[in-house]
Coordinates of C-alpha atoms in Angstrom, one line a residue:
M9 CA -15.5 -9.6 28.4
R10 CA -13.7 -7.0 26.5
E11 CA -15.9 -4.7 24.3
E12 CA -14.2 -5.9 21.1
D13 CA -14.9 -9.5 22.0
A14 CA -18.6 -8.8 21.7
A15 CA -18.2 -6.7 18.5
A16 CA -18.2 -7.9 14.9
P17 CA -14.9 -9.4 13.7
A18 CA -12.3 -6.9 12.6
V19 CA -10.6 -6.6 9.2
L20 CA -6.8 -6.7 9.3
L21 CA -5.1 -4.6 6.6
V22 CA -1.5 -5.5 5.9
C23 CA 1.2 -3.7 3.9
D24 CA 5.0 -4.1 3.7
Y25 CA 5.5 -0.5 2.5
S26 CA 6.1 2.4 4.9
L27 CA 3.0 4.5 5.3
R28 CA 5.1 7.7 5.7
Y29 CA 5.6 7.7 1.9
L30 CA 2.3 7.9 0.1
G31 CA 2.7 6.2 -3.2
G32 CA -0.3 4.8 -5.0
A33 CA -0.4 1.6 -3.1
Q34 CA -0.2 3.3 0.3
T35 CA -2.8 5.9 -0.7
A36 CA -5.2 3.1 -1.8
F37 CA -4.4 1.2 1.5
L38 CA -5.1 4.2 3.7
R39 CA -8.3 5.1 1.9
Q40 CA -9.6 1.6 2.3
A41 CA -8.9 1.6 6.0
E42 CA -10.7 4.9 6.4
A43 CA -13.6 3.7 4.2
L44 CA -14.0 0.6 6.4
A45 CA -13.8 2.5 9.6
G46 CA -16.2 5.1 8.3
E47 CA -18.8 2.4 7.7
G48 CA -18.5 1.1 11.2
V49 CA -16.1 -1.8 10.5
R50 CA -13.4 -2.5 13.1
V51 CA -10.1 -2.0 11.4
V52 CA -6.6 -3.1 12.4
V53 CA -3.7 -1.9 10.3
L54 CA -0.4 -3.8 10.4
A55 CA 2.3 -2.0 8.5
P56 CA 5.6 -0.1 9.0
D57 CA 5.0 3.4 10.4
A58 CA 1.3 2.6 11.0
D59 CA 1.3 5.3 13.6
V60 CA 0.8 7.9 10.9
L61 CA -2.8 6.9 10.8
A62 CA -3.2 8.0 14.4
T63 CA -1.4 11.3 13.8
S64 CA -3.2 12.2 10.6
A65 CA -6.8 11.6 11.9
T66 CA -8.6 14.3 13.8
D67 CA -9.7 13.6 17.4
A68 CA -13.3 13.5 16.3
D69 CA -12.5 11.0 13.6
A70 CA -10.5 8.8 16.0
E71 CA -13.3 8.8 18.5
R72 CA -16.0 7.9 16.0
H73 CA -14.0 5.4 13.9
P74 CA -11.0 4.2 15.7
I75 CA -8.4 2.3 13.7
V76 CA -6.0 0.1 15.7
T77 CA -2.4 0.3 14.4
V78 CA 0.4 -2.2 14.9
A79 CA 3.8 -1.4 13.6
P80 CA 6.3 -4.2 13.3
P81 CA 9.9 -3.4 14.4
R82 CA 12.1 -2.3 11.5
R83 CA 15.5 -3.8 11.0
G84 CA 16.6 -1.4 8.3
T85 CA 15.8 -0.6 4.7
I86 CA 16.3 -2.6 1.5
P87 CA 18.4 -0.4 -0.8
V88 CA 17.1 0.7 -4.2
L89 CA 13.5 -0.5 -3.4
D90 CA 13.4 1.8 -0.3
L91 CA 11.5 -1.1 1.3
P92 CA 11.4 -1.4 5.2
L93 CA 13.3 -4.5 6.2
L94 CA 11.1 -6.3 8.7
G95 CA 12.8 -9.7 8.8
R96 CA 11.6 -13.0 7.4
A97 CA 8.0 -14.1 7.1
H98 CA 8.6 -17.0 9.5
D99 CA 9.8 -14.6 12.2
L100 CA 6.8 -12.3 11.7
E101 CA 4.2 -15.0 12.0
P102 CA 3.9 -14.8 15.8
L103 CA 3.2 -11.1 15.6
V104 CA 0.5 -11.6 13.0
A105 CA -1.1 -14.5 14.9
A106 CA -1.1 -12.5 18.2
T107 CA -2.7 -9.5 16.3
I108 CA -5.4 -11.7 14.9
R109 CA -6.3 -13.3 18.2
R110 CA -6.1 -10.1 20.3
H111 CA -8.4 -8.2 18.0
R112 CA -10.6 -11.0 16.8
V113 CA -9.8 -10.6 13.2
G114 CA -12.3 -12.1 10.8
A115 CA -10.6 -11.3 7.5
I116 CA -7.2 -10.3 6.2
I117 CA -6.5 -8.1 3.2
V118 CA -2.8 -7.7 2.1
H119 CA -1.6 -4.9 -0.2
S120 CA 2.0 -6.0 -0.9
E121 CA 4.1 -9.0 -1.8
F122 CA 6.9 -9.3 0.7
A123 CA 7.6 -10.8 4.2
L124 CA 4.7 -9.2 6.2
A125 CA 2.1 -10.0 3.5
A126 CA 3.4 -13.6 3.2
A127 CA 3.3 -14.1 7.0
A128 CA -0.3 -12.8 7.1
L129 CA -1.4 -15.1 4.3
E130 CA 0.2 -18.1 5.9
V131 CA -1.2 -17.4 9.4
G132 CA -4.6 -16.7 7.9
R133 CA -4.5 -20.1 6.1
R134 CA -3.5 -21.9 9.3
L135 CA -6.2 -20.2 11.4
N136 CA -8.9 -20.5 8.7
V137 CA -9.3 -16.7 8.4
P138 CA -10.4 -15.5 4.9
T139 CA -7.5 -13.9 3.0
L140 CA -7.6 -11.4 0.1
H141 CA -4.6 -9.9 -1.8
T142 CA -5.0 -6.6 -3.5
V143 CA -2.4 -6.5 -6.3
H144 CA -1.3 -2.9 -7.1
T145 CA 1.5 -3.8 -9.4
F146 CA 1.7 -6.8 -11.6
F147 CA 3.2 -4.9 -14.5
W148 CA 6.6 -4.5 -12.9
R149 CA 9.1 -3.1 -15.4
A150 CA 12.8 -2.9 -15.1
P151 CA 15.5 -1.9 -17.6
L152 CA 16.7 -4.8 -19.9
A153 CA 20.2 -3.8 -18.9
L154 CA 19.5 -5.1 -15.4
A155 CA 18.2 -8.5 -16.5
A156 CA 21.2 -10.2 -15.0
F157 CA 20.0 -9.3 -11.5
A158 CA 17.0 -11.6 -11.8
P159 CA 18.5 -14.4 -9.7
V160 CA 19.2 -11.8 -7.0
V161 CA 15.6 -10.6 -6.9
T162 CA 14.3 -14.2 -6.8
G163 CA 16.7 -15.2 -4.0
V164 CA 15.9 -12.1 -1.9
H165 CA 12.2 -12.6 -2.2
R166 CA 12.5 -16.3 -1.5
S167 CA 14.5 -15.6 1.6
L168 CA 12.1 -12.9 2.9
T169 CA 8.8 -14.8 2.2
G170 CA 9.9 -18.4 2.5
I171 CA 8.0 -19.0 -0.8
R172 CA 9.8 -21.5 -2.9
E173 CA 7.0 -23.1 -5.0
G174 CA 4.5 -21.8 -7.5
D175 CA 4.1 -20.8 -11.1
R176 CA 6.6 -18.7 -12.9
F177 CA 5.8 -15.7 -15.2
T178 CA 7.7 -16.1 -18.5
G179 CA 6.3 -13.4 -20.8
S180 CA 9.2 -10.8 -20.6
H181 CA 12.9 -10.5 -20.0
P182 CA 14.4 -12.3 -16.9
L183 CA 14.2 -9.5 -14.4
N184 CA 10.6 -8.5 -15.3
N185 CA 9.8 -12.2 -15.1
A186 CA 11.3 -12.5 -11.7
L187 CA 9.4 -9.4 -10.4
R188 CA 6.1 -10.6 -11.8
T189 CA 6.7 -14.2 -10.5
M190 CA 7.2 -12.6 -7.0
T191 CA 3.7 -11.1 -7.2
L192 CA 2.2 -14.2 -8.7
R193 CA 3.4 -16.6 -6.1
V194 CA 2.1 -14.4 -3.2
A195 CA -1.2 -14.0 -5.0
Q196 CA -1.5 -17.8 -5.4
R197 CA -1.6 -18.1 -1.6
S198 CA -4.6 -15.9 -1.1
G199 CA -8.3 -16.9 -1.1
I200 CA -9.2 -14.1 -3.5
V201 CA -6.9 -11.9 -5.6
L202 CA -8.3 -8.4 -6.0
S203 CA -7.2 -6.3 -9.0
P204 CA -8.3 -2.6 -9.1
S205 CA -8.5 -2.8 -12.9
R206 CA -10.0 -5.3 -15.4
H207 CA -7.0 -5.4 -17.6
Q208 CA -4.7 -6.4 -14.7
A209 CA -7.2 -9.0 -13.6
E210 CA -7.1 -10.6 -17.0
A211 CA -3.3 -10.7 -16.9
L212 CA -3.3 -12.3 -13.4
R213 CA -5.8 -14.9 -14.4
A214 CA -3.8 -15.7 -17.5
A215 CA -0.7 -16.1 -15.4
G216 CA -2.4 -18.6 -13.0
A217 CA -3.2 -16.5 -10.0
G218 CA -6.4 -18.4 -9.1
R219 CA -9.6 -16.6 -8.3
V220 CA -9.1 -13.0 -9.4
E221 CA -11.8 -10.4 -9.0
A222 CA -11.7 -6.9 -10.6
F223 CA -12.4 -4.7 -7.7
S224 CA -11.7 -1.0 -7.8
N225 CA -9.9 1.0 -5.2
V226 CA -12.1 3.4 -3.2
A227 CA -12.6 6.9 -4.6
Q228 CA -12.6 10.0 -2.4
P229 CA -16.0 11.6 -1.6
L230 CA -17.2 13.6 -4.5
R231 CA -16.0 17.2 -4.4
A232 CA -16.7 18.4 -8.0
T233 CA -16.3 22.0 -8.8
D234 CA -17.1 23.8 -12.0
P235 CA -14.1 24.3 -14.4
S236 CA -12.9 27.8 -15.1
V237 CA -14.4 29.6 -18.1
G238 CA -12.0 31.3 -20.5
G239 CA -8.3 31.7 -20.1
A240 CA -5.7 29.0 -20.8
V241 CA -6.5 25.3 -20.8
Q242 CA -5.2 24.1 -17.5
L243 CA -3.7 20.6 -17.3
L244 CA -2.2 18.7 -14.3
W245 CA 0.4 15.9 -14.1
V246 CA 0.8 14.1 -10.8
A247 CA 2.8 10.9 -10.3
R248 CA 6.1 9.5 -9.0
F249 CA 9.1 10.9 -10.9
A250 CA 10.0 7.5 -12.3
P251 CA 10.8 6.5 -15.9
E252 CA 7.7 4.4 -16.3
K253 CA 5.5 7.4 -15.6
R254 CA 7.0 9.1 -18.7
L255 CA 6.9 12.8 -17.6
E256 CA 9.1 13.6 -20.6
V257 CA 6.2 12.8 -22.9
A258 CA 4.1 15.5 -21.2
L259 CA 7.0 18.0 -21.4
D260 CA 7.8 17.3 -25.0
A261 CA 4.1 17.6 -25.9
M262 CA 4.0 21.0 -24.2
R263 CA 7.0 22.1 -26.2
I264 CA 5.1 21.2 -29.4
V265 CA 2.0 23.0 -28.3
V266 CA 3.9 26.2 -27.4
D267 CA 5.7 26.1 -30.8
R268 CA 2.3 25.9 -32.5
I269 CA 0.2 28.4 -30.6
G270 CA 2.4 30.2 -28.1
P271 CA 2.9 29.9 -24.3
D272 CA -0.3 31.5 -23.1
R273 CA -3.1 29.3 -24.3
V274 CA -2.3 26.0 -22.6
H275 CA -0.6 25.6 -19.2
L276 CA 0.6 22.4 -17.4
D277 CA 1.1 22.1 -13.6
V278 CA 3.5 19.4 -12.5
A279 CA 3.1 18.3 -8.9
G280 CA 6.6 17.5 -7.6
G281 CA 10.1 17.8 -9.0
A282 CA 12.6 20.6 -9.4
H283 CA 11.9 23.5 -11.8
R284 CA 13.0 23.1 -15.4
P285 CA 12.9 25.7 -18.1
V286 CA 10.0 24.3 -20.1
P287 CA 7.6 26.9 -21.6
G288 CA 4.0 26.7 -20.4
V289 CA 4.9 24.4 -17.5
T290 CA 5.1 25.1 -13.7
F291 CA 6.8 22.7 -11.4
H292 CA 5.4 22.9 -7.9
G293 CA 7.9 20.7 -6.1
A294 CA 6.8 18.4 -3.3
V295 CA 3.1 19.1 -2.5
A296 CA 0.7 17.9 0.2
G297 CA -2.5 16.1 -0.7
E298 CA -4.5 19.2 0.0
R299 CA -2.5 21.1 -2.5
V300 CA -3.0 18.4 -5.1
G301 CA -6.7 18.8 -4.6
E302 CA -6.4 22.6 -5.2
L303 CA -4.4 22.0 -8.4
M304 CA -7.0 19.5 -9.5
D305 CA -9.8 22.0 -9.0
A306 CA -7.9 24.5 -11.1
A307 CA -7.4 22.0 -13.9
D308 CA -9.5 21.2 -16.9
A309 CA -8.1 17.7 -17.1
A310 CA -5.3 15.5 -15.6
L311 CA -2.6 13.8 -17.8
I312 CA -1.5 10.2 -17.4
T313 CA 1.4 9.5 -19.7
S314 CA 2.5 6.0 -18.6
L315 CA 2.3 3.2 -21.1
G316 CA 1.9 -0.5 -20.3
F317 CA 2.6 0.0 -16.7
D318 CA -0.3 1.3 -14.7
N319 CA -3.1 -0.7 -13.1
Q320 CA -5.5 2.0 -11.7
P321 CA -3.5 5.2 -11.0
M322 CA -4.8 6.8 -7.9
V323 CA -4.5 10.2 -9.6
A324 CA -7.3 9.1 -11.9
L325 CA -9.6 8.4 -9.0
E326 CA -8.7 11.8 -7.5
A327 CA -9.4 13.5 -10.8
F328 CA -12.8 11.8 -11.2
A329 CA -13.8 12.7 -7.6
H330 CA -13.2 16.3 -8.5
G331 CA -15.2 16.0 -11.7
R332 CA -12.1 16.1 -14.0
P333 CA -11.5 13.7 -16.8
V334 CA -8.1 12.2 -17.6
I335 CA -6.1 12.4 -20.9
V336 CA -4.2 9.1 -21.2
S337 CA -1.4 8.0 -23.5
D338 CA -2.1 4.3 -22.8
P339 CA -4.9 2.9 -25.0
V340 CA -5.5 0.1 -22.3
L341 CA -6.2 2.8 -19.7
A342 CA -8.5 4.6 -22.1
T343 CA -10.5 1.4 -22.4
E344 CA -10.4 0.8 -18.7
F345 CA -11.7 4.3 -17.8
G346 CA -14.3 4.4 -20.6
D347 CA -16.3 7.6 -20.8
A348 CA -14.1 9.2 -18.1
A349 CA -11.0 9.3 -20.2
I350 CA -9.8 10.6 -23.6
G351 CA -7.1 8.6 -25.3
T352 CA -4.4 10.2 -27.4
P353 CA -4.3 9.1 -31.1
T354 CA -0.7 7.8 -30.5
P355 CA 1.1 7.2 -27.2
D356 CA 4.0 9.6 -27.9
A357 CA 4.4 13.3 -27.3
A358 CA 3.2 14.1 -30.8
G359 CA -0.1 12.3 -30.2
L360 CA -0.6 14.0 -26.8
A361 CA 0.2 17.4 -28.3
E362 CA -2.4 16.8 -31.1
L363 CA -5.1 16.0 -28.6
I364 CA -4.2 19.0 -26.4
L365 CA -4.4 21.3 -29.4
R366 CA -7.9 19.9 -30.3
V367 CA -9.1 20.5 -26.7
E368 CA -7.7 24.0 -26.8
A369 CA -9.6 24.7 -30.0
D370 CA -12.9 23.2 -28.6
R371 CA -13.2 22.7 -24.9
S372 CA -16.6 21.1 -25.3
L373 CA -14.6 17.9 -26.1
L374 CA -14.2 17.7 -22.3
D375 CA -18.0 17.9 -21.4
A376 CA -18.9 14.2 -21.9
P377 CA -15.7 12.9 -20.2
R378 CA -16.3 15.2 -17.3
A379 CA -19.7 13.6 -16.8
G380 CA -18.1 10.2 -17.2
A381 CA -15.6 11.0 -14.5
L382 CA -18.2 11.9 -12.0
A383 CA -20.1 8.7 -12.8
Y384 CA -17.0 6.6 -12.4
A385 CA -16.2 8.1 -9.0
R386 CA -19.8 7.9 -7.8
D387 CA -19.8 4.1 -8.4
R388 CA -16.7 3.8 -6.2
Q389 CA -17.7 5.8 -3.1
P390 CA -16.7 4.4 0.3
A391 CA -20.1 2.8 1.2
A392 CA -20.3 0.9 -2.1
H393 CA -16.7 -0.1 -1.8
V394 CA -17.2 -1.5 1.7
A395 CA -20.4 -3.4 0.8
G396 CA -18.6 -5.0 -2.1
L397 CA -15.6 -5.9 0.0
Q398 CA -17.8 -7.5 2.7
A399 CA -19.6 -9.6 0.0
L400 CA -16.2 -10.8 -1.3
I401 CA -15.1 -11.7 2.3
D402 CA -18.3 -13.6 2.9
S403 CA -17.8 -15.5 -0.3
V404 CA -14.5 -16.8 1.1
R405 CA -15.7 -17.4 4.6

């Protein structure tokens, strides 16, 4: 008998996105894999470029908590989305089934909405393996000018996943509706839908996604450091350079702040992007995760300037693990993060600048949110995350 045959069932984690690019979904995916393995759960990762897990882990980590990786063959890349093209779900089902049988998989958790995820959910249904779907983005947002491309999005998704039936989302313009319908129809094929935030969970339930549980992504181990005393207020902006993240709101706010009190009393670090001549702002270009941690330790707070888009930004969990609160433009995120966040009075640059100026005048405004940040991260540590996940799996099984 093989050793794994006698062991507890494995958890299969599935993602359509390349793991070589660490966006929010991939970061959450990898941290969940590491958390499960760290708690002694056998983990199998099925995703494009899954081999990065093996190369990123130390030899000691790999020996203590091995994660099996399976990378489906790539057939190209879907333009614009930069999504690995893996073929149709029907063609991927044999690979999924073989992976489940070979590694004695007892639960499947998908983190995406395309062919590989659809194949995993269908095979899980046929083999009576519990399935969970973590939705990272239900609030897809595309420019109204591209609304005419909605039939193309629907057709491509139908072709890749084989999903032709299910509810439709109708609350926005045609392209947004098509994108959210894409997520909704995959979610409806899962035993449980997991939403890292309460507000997205409510939206998914209202759309008809079925059983939806608000279940946070896993936070990094606590590594809080004391903030610096004196000097300029240090702020940090970390996100994809995409319109929905609204970097310009942060930059415009800094222009207002500098006009009011000069360039030396507040400083903003931006992780990523090319340098621009904005007073009081440093652009660091592409940075590794370790460097983001260093910038977080040097900051008094992190900025999140998106509005109506984000679910649970991973930069918030990173900030909280470092004992740093977040300043948010979105009132929904302010409610979501509770005591760990400070909401701006208005979601525009003027509102952000007003709050920054108040913090600069009285840094004690950050004391209570700093304690709230640590409490938020403490409740979402790997051991608690894995225990909660296993309880959800057992509820489906």
